[in-house]
Amino acid sequence: MEPELLSVGRESVVWREGDFILKSYAPEQHHYFSDSYKAVFGDEADFQQSPTQRTPTRLLRESYFRRESRLLEALSKINPRRVPGFIQAYQDSLTIKTEYFPGRTFAEVISAK
């Protein structure tokens, strides 16, 4: 099944695969999005002085990943009817996997008048 791209931003990409939503804070690592992501935002490797160096952008995205995955995991235990069910956080690819949550997104709720 081809992923359904839901949003693309400088720090992350969100897509749906069947009954799951995935959000990656390292979109350049996912073969579905890497070429198009790099075409828009560039290749972070261009800013590295060595292959093992983590750029400020990478460090920031790692921080976002840790915060969001911990928050989603905690909230899904407290009130599972209000947030998507947390499934797993993949540290190697900075990807969070949750259950598909039908309804308005957090951004839609916040921006509603």
Coordinates of N, CA, C and O in Angstrom, one line a residue:
M1 N 0.8 -1.2 0.0 CA 0.0 0.0 0.0 C 0.9 1.2 0.0 O 1.8 1.4 0.8
E2 N 0.6 2.1 -0.9 CA 1.3 3.4 -1.0 C 0.9 4.3 0.2 O -0.3 4.4 0.5
P3 N 1.9 5.0 0.8 CA 1.5 5.9 1.9 C 0.7 7.1 1.3 O 1.0 7.6 0.2
E4 N -0.1 7.6 2.1 CA -0.9 8.9 1.8 C -0.2 10.0 2.6 O -0.3 10.1 3.8
L5 N 0.4 10.9 1.8 CA 1.1 12.0 2.5 C 0.1 13.0 3.0 O -0.8 13.4 2.3
L6 N 0.3 13.3 4.3 CA -0.7 14.2 5.0 C -0.1 15.6 5.2 O -0.8 16.6 5.1
S7 N 1.2 15.7 5.5 CA 1.8 17.0 5.7 C 3.3 16.9 5.5 O 3.9 15.9 5.9
V8 N 3.9 18.0 5.0 CA 5.3 18.1 4.9 C 5.8 19.4 5.4 O 5.2 20.5 5.1
G9 N 6.8 19.3 6.3 CA 7.3 20.5 6.9 C 8.8 20.4 7.0 O 9.4 19.4 6.7
R10 N 9.5 21.5 7.3 CA 11.0 21.5 7.4 C 11.5 20.4 8.4 O 12.5 19.8 8.2
E11 N 10.7 20.3 9.5 CA 11.2 19.4 10.6 C 10.6 18.0 10.4 O 11.1 17.0 11.0
S12 N 9.5 17.8 9.7 CA 8.8 16.5 9.7 C 7.9 16.2 8.5 O 7.6 17.2 7.8
V13 N 7.6 15.0 8.4 CA 6.7 14.5 7.4 C 5.7 13.6 8.1 O 6.1 12.8 8.9
V14 N 4.4 13.7 7.7 CA 3.3 12.9 8.3 C 2.6 12.2 7.2 O 2.3 12.8 6.2
W15 N 2.4 10.8 7.3 CA 1.7 10.1 6.3 C 0.9 9.0 7.0 O 1.0 8.7 8.1
R16 N -0.1 8.5 6.2 CA -1.0 7.4 6.6 C -0.7 6.2 5.8 O -0.5 6.2 4.6
E17 N -0.6 5.1 6.6 CA -0.5 3.8 6.0 C -1.6 2.9 6.6 O -1.4 2.4 7.7
G18 N -2.7 2.8 5.9 CA -3.8 2.0 6.4 C -4.4 2.6 7.6 O -4.8 3.7 7.7
D19 N -4.4 1.8 8.7 CA -4.9 2.2 10.0 C -3.9 2.9 10.9 O -4.1 3.1 12.1
F20 N -2.7 3.3 10.3 CA -1.7 3.9 11.1 C -1.3 5.2 10.5 O -1.3 5.5 9.3
I21 N -0.9 6.1 11.5 CA -0.3 7.4 11.1 C 1.2 7.4 11.5 O 1.5 6.9 12.7
L22 N 2.0 7.8 10.7 CA 3.5 7.9 11.0 C 4.0 9.3 10.8 O 3.6 10.0 9.9
K23 N 4.8 9.7 11.7 CA 5.4 11.0 11.6 C 6.9 10.9 11.8 O 7.3 10.3 12.8
S24 N 7.6 11.3 10.9 CA 9.1 11.2 10.9 C 9.7 12.6 11.0 O 9.4 13.5 10.3
Y25 N 10.7 12.7 12.0 CA 11.5 13.9 12.1 C 12.8 13.8 11.4 O 13.7 14.6 11.5
A26 N 12.9 12.7 10.6 CA 14.0 12.5 9.7 C 13.5 12.1 8.3 O 13.7 11.0 7.8
P27 N 12.7 13.0 7.6 CA 12.0 12.6 6.4 C 12.9 12.2 5.3 O 12.6 11.5 4.4
E28 N 14.2 12.8 5.3 CA 15.1 12.4 4.2 C 15.6 11.0 4.3 O 16.1 10.5 3.3
Q29 N 15.2 10.3 5.3 CA 15.6 8.9 5.5 C 14.6 7.9 4.9 O 14.9 6.7 4.7
H30 N 13.4 8.4 4.6 CA 12.3 7.5 4.1 C 12.3 7.5 2.6 O 12.1 8.6 2.0
H31 N 12.4 6.4 2.0 CA 12.5 6.3 0.5 C 11.3 6.9 -0.2 O 11.5 7.4 -1.3
Y32 N 10.1 6.9 0.4 CA 9.0 7.5 -0.3 C 9.1 9.0 -0.5 O 8.6 9.6 -1.4
F33 N 9.8 9.7 0.5 CA 9.8 11.1 0.5 C 11.2 11.7 0.3 O 11.3 13.0 0.1
S34 N 12.3 11.0 0.4 CA 13.6 11.6 0.5 C 13.9 12.5 -0.7 O 14.4 13.6 -0.5
D35 N 13.6 12.0 -1.9 CA 14.0 12.8 -3.1 C 13.2 14.1 -3.2 O 13.8 15.2 -3.4
S36 N 11.9 14.1 -3.0 CA 11.1 15.3 -3.0 C 11.4 16.2 -1.8 O 11.4 17.4 -2.0
Y37 N 11.6 15.6 -0.7 CA 12.0 16.4 0.5 C 13.3 17.2 0.3 O 13.4 18.4 0.5
K38 N 14.3 16.5 -0.2 CA 15.6 17.1 -0.5 C 15.5 18.2 -1.6 O 16.2 19.2 -1.5
A39 N 14.6 17.9 -2.5 CA 14.5 18.9 -3.6 C 13.9 20.3 -3.1 O 14.3 21.3 -3.5
V40 N 13.1 20.2 -2.1 CA 12.5 21.4 -1.5 C 13.4 22.0 -0.4 O 13.6 23.2 -0.4
F41 N 13.9 21.2 0.5 CA 14.6 21.7 1.7 C 16.1 21.5 1.6 O 16.8 22.0 2.5
G42 N 16.6 20.8 0.6 CA 18.0 20.6 0.6 C 18.4 19.3 1.3 O 17.6 18.7 2.0
D43 N 19.7 19.0 1.3 CA 20.2 17.8 1.9 C 21.0 18.2 3.1 O 22.0 19.0 3.0
E44 N 20.6 17.8 4.3 CA 21.3 18.1 5.5 C 22.7 17.7 5.5 O 23.6 18.3 6.1
A45 N 23.0 16.6 4.8 CA 24.4 16.1 4.7 C 25.3 17.2 4.1 O 26.5 17.2 4.4
D46 N 24.8 18.2 3.4 CA 25.6 19.2 2.8 C 26.2 20.1 3.9 O 27.2 20.8 3.7
F47 N 25.6 20.1 5.1 CA 26.0 21.0 6.2 C 26.9 20.2 7.2 O 27.4 20.9 8.2
Q48 N 27.0 18.9 7.0 CA 27.8 18.2 8.0 C 29.3 18.3 7.6 O 29.7 18.2 6.5
Q49 N 30.1 18.4 8.6 CA 31.6 18.4 8.4 C 32.1 17.0 8.4 O 33.2 16.7 7.9
S50 N 31.4 16.0 9.0 CA 31.8 14.6 9.0 C 30.5 13.8 9.0 O 29.4 14.3 9.4
P51 N 30.6 12.5 8.5 CA 29.4 11.7 8.4 C 28.7 11.4 9.7 O 27.5 11.2 9.8
T52 N 29.4 11.5 10.8 CA 28.9 11.2 12.1 C 28.4 12.4 12.9 O 27.8 12.3 13.9
Q53 N 28.7 13.6 12.3 CA 28.3 14.8 13.0 C 26.8 15.0 12.9 O 26.1 14.8 11.9
R54 N 26.2 15.5 14.0 CA 24.8 15.8 14.0 C 24.6 17.4 13.9 O 25.2 18.1 14.8
T55 N 24.0 17.8 12.9 CA 23.8 19.3 12.7 C 22.9 19.9 13.7 O 22.1 19.1 14.3
P56 N 22.8 21.2 13.9 CA 21.8 21.8 14.8 C 20.4 21.4 14.4 O 19.6 21.2 15.2
T57 N 20.2 21.3 13.1 CA 18.8 20.9 12.6 C 18.5 19.5 13.1 O 17.4 19.3 13.6
R58 N 19.4 18.6 13.0 CA 19.2 17.2 13.4 C 19.0 17.2 14.9 O 18.1 16.5 15.4
L59 N 19.7 17.9 15.7 CA 19.6 17.9 17.1 C 18.2 18.5 17.5 O 17.6 18.0 18.5
L60 N 17.8 19.5 16.9 CA 16.4 20.1 17.1 C 15.3 19.1 16.8 O 14.4 18.9 17.6
R61 N 15.5 18.4 15.7 CA 14.5 17.4 15.3 C 14.5 16.2 16.3 O 13.4 15.6 16.6
E62 N 15.6 15.8 16.8 CA 15.7 14.7 17.8 C 15.0 15.2 19.1 O 14.3 14.4 19.7
S63 N 15.1 16.4 19.4 CA 14.4 17.0 20.6 C 12.9 16.9 20.4 O 12.2 16.5 21.3
Y64 N 12.4 17.4 19.2 CA 11.0 17.4 18.9 C 10.5 15.9 19.0 O 9.4 15.7 19.5
F65 N 11.2 15.0 18.4 CA 10.8 13.6 18.4 C 10.7 13.1 19.8 O 9.7 12.4 20.2
R66 N 11.7 13.3 20.7 CA 11.6 12.8 22.0 C 10.4 13.4 22.8 O 9.7 12.7 23.5
R67 N 10.2 14.7 22.7 CA 9.1 15.3 23.4 C 7.7 14.8 22.9 O 6.9 14.5 23.7
E68 N 7.6 14.8 21.6 CA 6.3 14.4 21.1 C 6.0 12.9 21.4 O 4.8 12.6 21.7
S69 N 6.9 12.0 21.2 CA 6.7 10.6 21.4 C 6.4 10.4 22.9 O 5.4 9.6 23.2
R70 N 7.0 11.0 23.8 CA 6.7 10.9 25.3 C 5.4 11.4 25.6 O 4.6 10.8 26.4
L71 N 5.0 12.6 25.0 CA 3.7 13.2 25.3 C 2.6 12.3 24.7 O 1.6 12.0 25.4
L72 N 2.7 11.8 23.5 CA 1.7 11.0 22.9 C 1.5 9.7 23.7 O 0.4 9.2 23.9
E73 N 2.6 9.1 24.1 CA 2.6 7.9 24.9 C 1.8 8.1 26.2 O 0.9 7.3 26.6
A74 N 2.1 9.2 26.9 CA 1.5 9.5 28.2 C 0.0 9.8 28.0 O -0.8 9.3 28.7
L75 N -0.3 10.6 27.0 CA -1.7 11.0 26.8 C -2.6 9.9 26.3 O -3.7 9.8 26.7
S76 N -2.0 9.0 25.5 CA -2.8 7.8 25.1 C -3.2 6.9 26.2 O -4.1 6.2 26.1
K77 N -2.4 6.9 27.3 CA -2.7 6.1 28.5 C -3.7 6.8 29.4 O -4.6 6.2 30.0
I78 N -3.6 8.1 29.4 CA -4.5 8.9 30.3 C -5.9 9.0 29.7 O -6.9 8.8 30.4
N79 N -6.0 9.3 28.4 CA -7.3 9.5 27.8 C -7.3 9.0 26.3 O -7.2 9.8 25.4
P80 N -7.4 7.7 26.1 CA -7.2 7.2 24.8 C -8.3 7.6 23.8 O -8.1 7.5 22.6
R81 N -9.5 8.1 24.3 CA -10.5 8.6 23.3 C -10.2 9.9 22.7 O -10.8 10.3 21.8
R82 N -9.3 10.7 23.3 CA -9.0 12.0 22.8 C -7.7 12.2 22.0 O -7.5 13.2 21.3
V83 N -6.9 11.2 22.0 CA -5.6 11.2 21.2 C -5.4 9.9 20.5 O -6.0 8.9 21.0
P84 N -4.7 9.9 19.5 CA -4.4 8.6 18.8 C -3.7 7.6 19.7 O -2.9 8.0 20.5
G85 N -4.0 6.3 19.6 CA -3.3 5.3 20.4 C -1.8 5.3 20.0 O -1.5 5.1 18.8
F86 N -1.0 5.5 20.9 CA 0.5 5.4 20.7 C 0.9 3.9 20.5 O 0.5 3.1 21.2
I87 N 1.6 3.7 19.4 CA 2.1 2.3 19.1 C 3.6 2.2 19.4 O 4.0 1.4 20.2
Q88 N 4.4 3.0 18.8 CA 5.8 2.9 19.0 C 6.6 4.1 18.5 O 6.1 4.8 17.6
A89 N 7.7 4.4 19.1 CA 8.7 5.4 18.7 C 9.9 4.7 18.2 O 10.5 3.9 19.0
Y90 N 10.3 5.0 17.0 CA 11.5 4.4 16.4 C 12.7 5.4 16.5 O 12.7 6.4 15.7
Q91 N 13.6 5.3 17.4 CA 14.7 6.2 17.6 C 15.6 6.3 16.4 O 16.0 7.4 16.0
D92 N 15.9 5.2 15.7 CA 16.8 5.2 14.6 C 16.3 6.1 13.4 O 17.1 6.7 12.8
S93 N 15.0 6.1 13.2 CA 14.5 6.9 12.1 C 13.7 8.1 12.6 O 13.1 8.8 11.8
L94 N 13.7 8.3 13.9 CA 13.0 9.5 14.5 C 11.5 9.5 14.0 O 10.9 10.5 13.7
T95 N 10.9 8.3 14.0 CA 9.5 8.1 13.6 C 8.6 7.7 14.7 O 9.0 6.8 15.4
I96 N 7.4 8.3 14.7 CA 6.4 8.0 15.7 C 5.3 7.3 15.0 O 4.8 7.8 14.0
K97 N 4.8 6.2 15.5 CA 3.7 5.4 14.9 C 2.5 5.4 15.9 O 2.6 5.0 17.0
T98 N 1.3 5.9 15.4 CA 0.1 5.9 16.2 C -1.0 5.3 15.4 O -0.9 5.1 14.2
E99 N -2.1 5.0 16.0 CA -3.3 4.5 15.4 C -3.9 5.7 14.6 O -3.8 6.8 15.0
Y100 N -4.6 5.4 13.5 CA -5.3 6.4 12.8 C -6.4 6.9 13.7 O -7.1 6.1 14.4
F101 N -6.6 8.2 13.8 CA -7.5 8.8 14.7 C -8.5 9.6 13.8 O -8.2 10.7 13.4
P102 N -9.7 9.1 13.6 CA -10.6 9.9 12.7 C -11.1 11.1 13.5 O -11.5 11.0 14.7
G103 N -11.2 12.2 12.8 CA -11.6 13.4 13.5 C -10.7 14.5 13.1 O -9.7 14.4 12.4
R104 N -10.9 15.7 13.8 CA -10.1 16.9 13.5 C -8.7 16.7 14.2 O -8.6 16.1 15.2
T105 N -7.8 17.3 13.5 CA -6.4 17.3 14.0 C -6.3 18.3 15.1 O -7.1 19.2 15.2
F106 N -5.2 18.2 15.9 CA -4.9 19.2 16.9 C -4.9 20.6 16.3 O -5.4 21.6 16.8
A107 N -4.2 20.7 15.2 CA -4.1 22.1 14.5 C -5.4 22.6 14.1 O -5.7 23.8 14.3
E108 N -6.3 21.7 13.7 CA -7.6 22.2 13.3 C -8.5 22.6 14.5 O -9.2 23.6 14.4
V109 N -8.3 21.9 15.6 CA -9.0 22.3 16.8 C -8.6 23.6 17.3 O -9.4 24.5 17.7
I110 N -7.2 23.8 17.4 CA -6.7 25.0 17.9 C -7.0 26.2 17.0 O -7.3 27.3 17.5
S111 N -7.1 26.1 15.7 CA -7.3 27.2 14.8 C -8.8 27.5 14.6 O -9.2 28.5 14.0
A112 N -9.7 26.6 15.1 CA -11.2 26.8 14.9 C -11.6 28.0 15.7 O -11.1 28.2 16.8
K113 N -12.5 28.7 15.2 CA -13.1 29.9 15.8 C -14.3 29.6 16.6 O -15.1 28.8 16.3

